[in-house]
């Protein structure tokens, strides 16, 4: 997971997005309402995840 501000993909109201890369090669962009809370929960539930934030 890494931060991105790419306007080219994923329509969203926010340009402050996170790119989620999966083992299957997909990379959807998301814009969680509370970014810090989302990342904290992700680290807790997926400690093996590579999170660049």
mmCIF file of N, CA and C in Angstrom, residues 5-33:
data_model
loop_
_atom_site.group_PDB
_atom_site.id
_atom_site.type_symbol
_atom_site.label_atom_id
_atom_site.label_comp_id
_atom_site.label_asym_id
_atom_site.label_seq_id
_atom_site.Cartn_x
_atom_site.Cartn_y
_atom_site.Cartn_z
ATOM 1 N N UNK A 5 -1.527 10.471 -5.552
ATOM 2 C CA UNK A 5 -2.395 11.609 -5.861
ATOM 3 C C UNK A 5 -2.755 11.610 -7.345
ATOM 4 N N UNK A 6 -2.679 10.458 -7.966
ATOM 5 C CA UNK A 6 -2.930 10.326 -9.395
ATOM 6 C C UNK A 6 -4.382 10.664 -9.727
ATOM 7 N N UNK A 7 -4.598 11.644 -10.620
ATOM 8 C CA UNK A 7 -5.958 11.995 -11.035
ATOM 9 C C UNK A 7 -6.455 11.125 -12.189
ATOM 10 N N UNK A 8 -5.605 10.232 -12.684
ATOM 11 C CA UNK A 8 -5.925 9.484 -13.895
ATOM 12 C C UNK A 8 -6.864 8.305 -13.699
ATOM 13 N N UNK A 9 -6.957 7.815 -12.493
ATOM 14 C CA UNK A 9 -7.780 6.617 -12.272
ATOM 15 C C UNK A 9 -8.666 6.783 -11.053
ATOM 16 N N UNK A 10 -9.608 5.912 -10.929
ATOM 17 C CA UNK A 10 -10.509 5.840 -9.779
ATOM 18 C C UNK A 10 -11.173 7.158 -9.430
ATOM 19 N N UNK A 11 -12.349 7.393 -9.959
ATOM 20 C CA UNK A 11 -13.049 8.626 -9.618
ATOM 21 C C UNK A 11 -13.358 8.689 -8.124
ATOM 22 N N UNK A 12 -12.974 9.769 -7.509
ATOM 23 C CA UNK A 12 -13.229 9.968 -6.083
ATOM 24 C C UNK A 12 -13.209 11.459 -5.804
ATOM 25 N N UNK A 13 -13.836 11.861 -4.736
ATOM 26 C CA UNK A 13 -13.857 13.274 -4.386
ATOM 27 C C UNK A 13 -12.504 13.746 -3.874
ATOM 28 N N UNK A 14 -11.744 12.843 -3.302
ATOM 29 C CA UNK A 14 -10.453 13.201 -2.723
ATOM 30 C C UNK A 14 -9.318 12.799 -3.654
ATOM 31 N N UNK A 15 -8.286 13.628 -3.719
ATOM 32 C CA UNK A 15 -7.080 13.279 -4.467
ATOM 33 C C UNK A 15 -6.069 12.612 -3.536
ATOM 34 N N UNK A 16 -6.347 12.592 -2.259
ATOM 35 C CA UNK A 16 -5.469 11.999 -1.265
ATOM 36 C C UNK A 16 -5.857 10.534 -1.109
ATOM 37 N N UNK A 17 -5.265 9.675 -1.930
ATOM 38 C CA UNK A 17 -5.699 8.281 -2.017
ATOM 39 C C UNK A 17 -4.591 7.329 -1.609
ATOM 40 N N UNK A 18 -4.979 6.084 -1.430
ATOM 41 C CA UNK A 18 -4.035 5.006 -1.159
ATOM 42 C C UNK A 18 -4.157 3.979 -2.276
ATOM 43 N N UNK A 19 -3.028 3.547 -2.796
ATOM 44 C CA UNK A 19 -3.012 2.493 -3.804
ATOM 45 C C UNK A 19 -2.812 1.170 -3.079
ATOM 46 N N UNK A 20 -3.698 0.223 -3.326
ATOM 47 C CA UNK A 20 -3.641 -1.086 -2.674
ATOM 48 C C UNK A 20 -3.224 -2.105 -3.721
ATOM 49 N N UNK A 21 -2.011 -2.573 -3.628
ATOM 50 C CA UNK A 21 -1.538 -3.595 -4.576
ATOM 51 C C UNK A 21 -1.785 -4.969 -3.983
ATOM 52 N N UNK A 22 -2.299 -5.860 -4.806
ATOM 53 C CA UNK A 22 -2.600 -7.212 -4.343
ATOM 54 C C UNK A 22 -1.634 -8.208 -4.966
ATOM 55 N N UNK A 23 -1.631 -9.419 -4.442
ATOM 56 C CA UNK A 23 -0.793 -10.485 -5.005
ATOM 57 C C UNK A 23 -1.233 -10.862 -6.409
ATOM 58 N N UNK A 24 -2.436 -10.517 -6.764
ATOM 59 C CA UNK A 24 -2.969 -10.870 -8.080
ATOM 60 C C UNK A 24 -2.708 -9.783 -9.120
ATOM 61 N N UNK A 25 -2.012 -8.709 -8.732
ATOM 62 C CA UNK A 25 -1.626 -7.685 -9.689
ATOM 63 C C UNK A 25 -2.551 -6.489 -9.794
ATOM 64 N N UNK A 26 -3.684 -6.524 -9.146
ATOM 65 C CA UNK A 26 -4.574 -5.369 -9.224
ATOM 66 C C UNK A 26 -4.093 -4.289 -8.257
ATOM 67 N N UNK A 27 -4.473 -3.036 -8.524
ATOM 68 C CA UNK A 27 -4.045 -1.922 -7.675
ATOM 69 C C UNK A 27 -5.143 -0.868 -7.592
ATOM 70 N N UNK A 28 -6.255 -1.187 -6.904
ATOM 71 C CA UNK A 28 -7.313 -0.181 -6.776
ATOM 72 C C UNK A 28 -6.851 0.989 -5.897
ATOM 73 N N UNK A 29 -7.438 2.140 -6.132
ATOM 74 C CA UNK A 29 -7.164 3.324 -5.325
ATOM 75 C C UNK A 29 -8.352 3.551 -4.404
ATOM 76 N N UNK A 30 -8.054 3.837 -3.140
ATOM 77 C CA UNK A 30 -9.119 4.091 -2.178
ATOM 78 C C UNK A 30 -8.844 5.396 -1.455
ATOM 79 N N UNK A 31 -9.861 5.965 -0.895
ATOM 80 C CA UNK A 31 -9.747 7.202 -0.130
ATOM 81 C C UNK A 31 -10.561 7.043 1.151
ATOM 82 N N UNK A 32 -9.963 6.412 2.175
ATOM 83 C CA UNK A 32 -10.708 6.191 3.416
ATOM 84 C C UNK A 32 -11.046 7.506 4.108
ATOM 85 N N UNK A 33 -12.176 7.540 4.753
ATOM 86 C CA UNK A 33 -12.636 8.749 5.438
ATOM 87 C C UNK A 33 -11.632 9.188 6.501
#
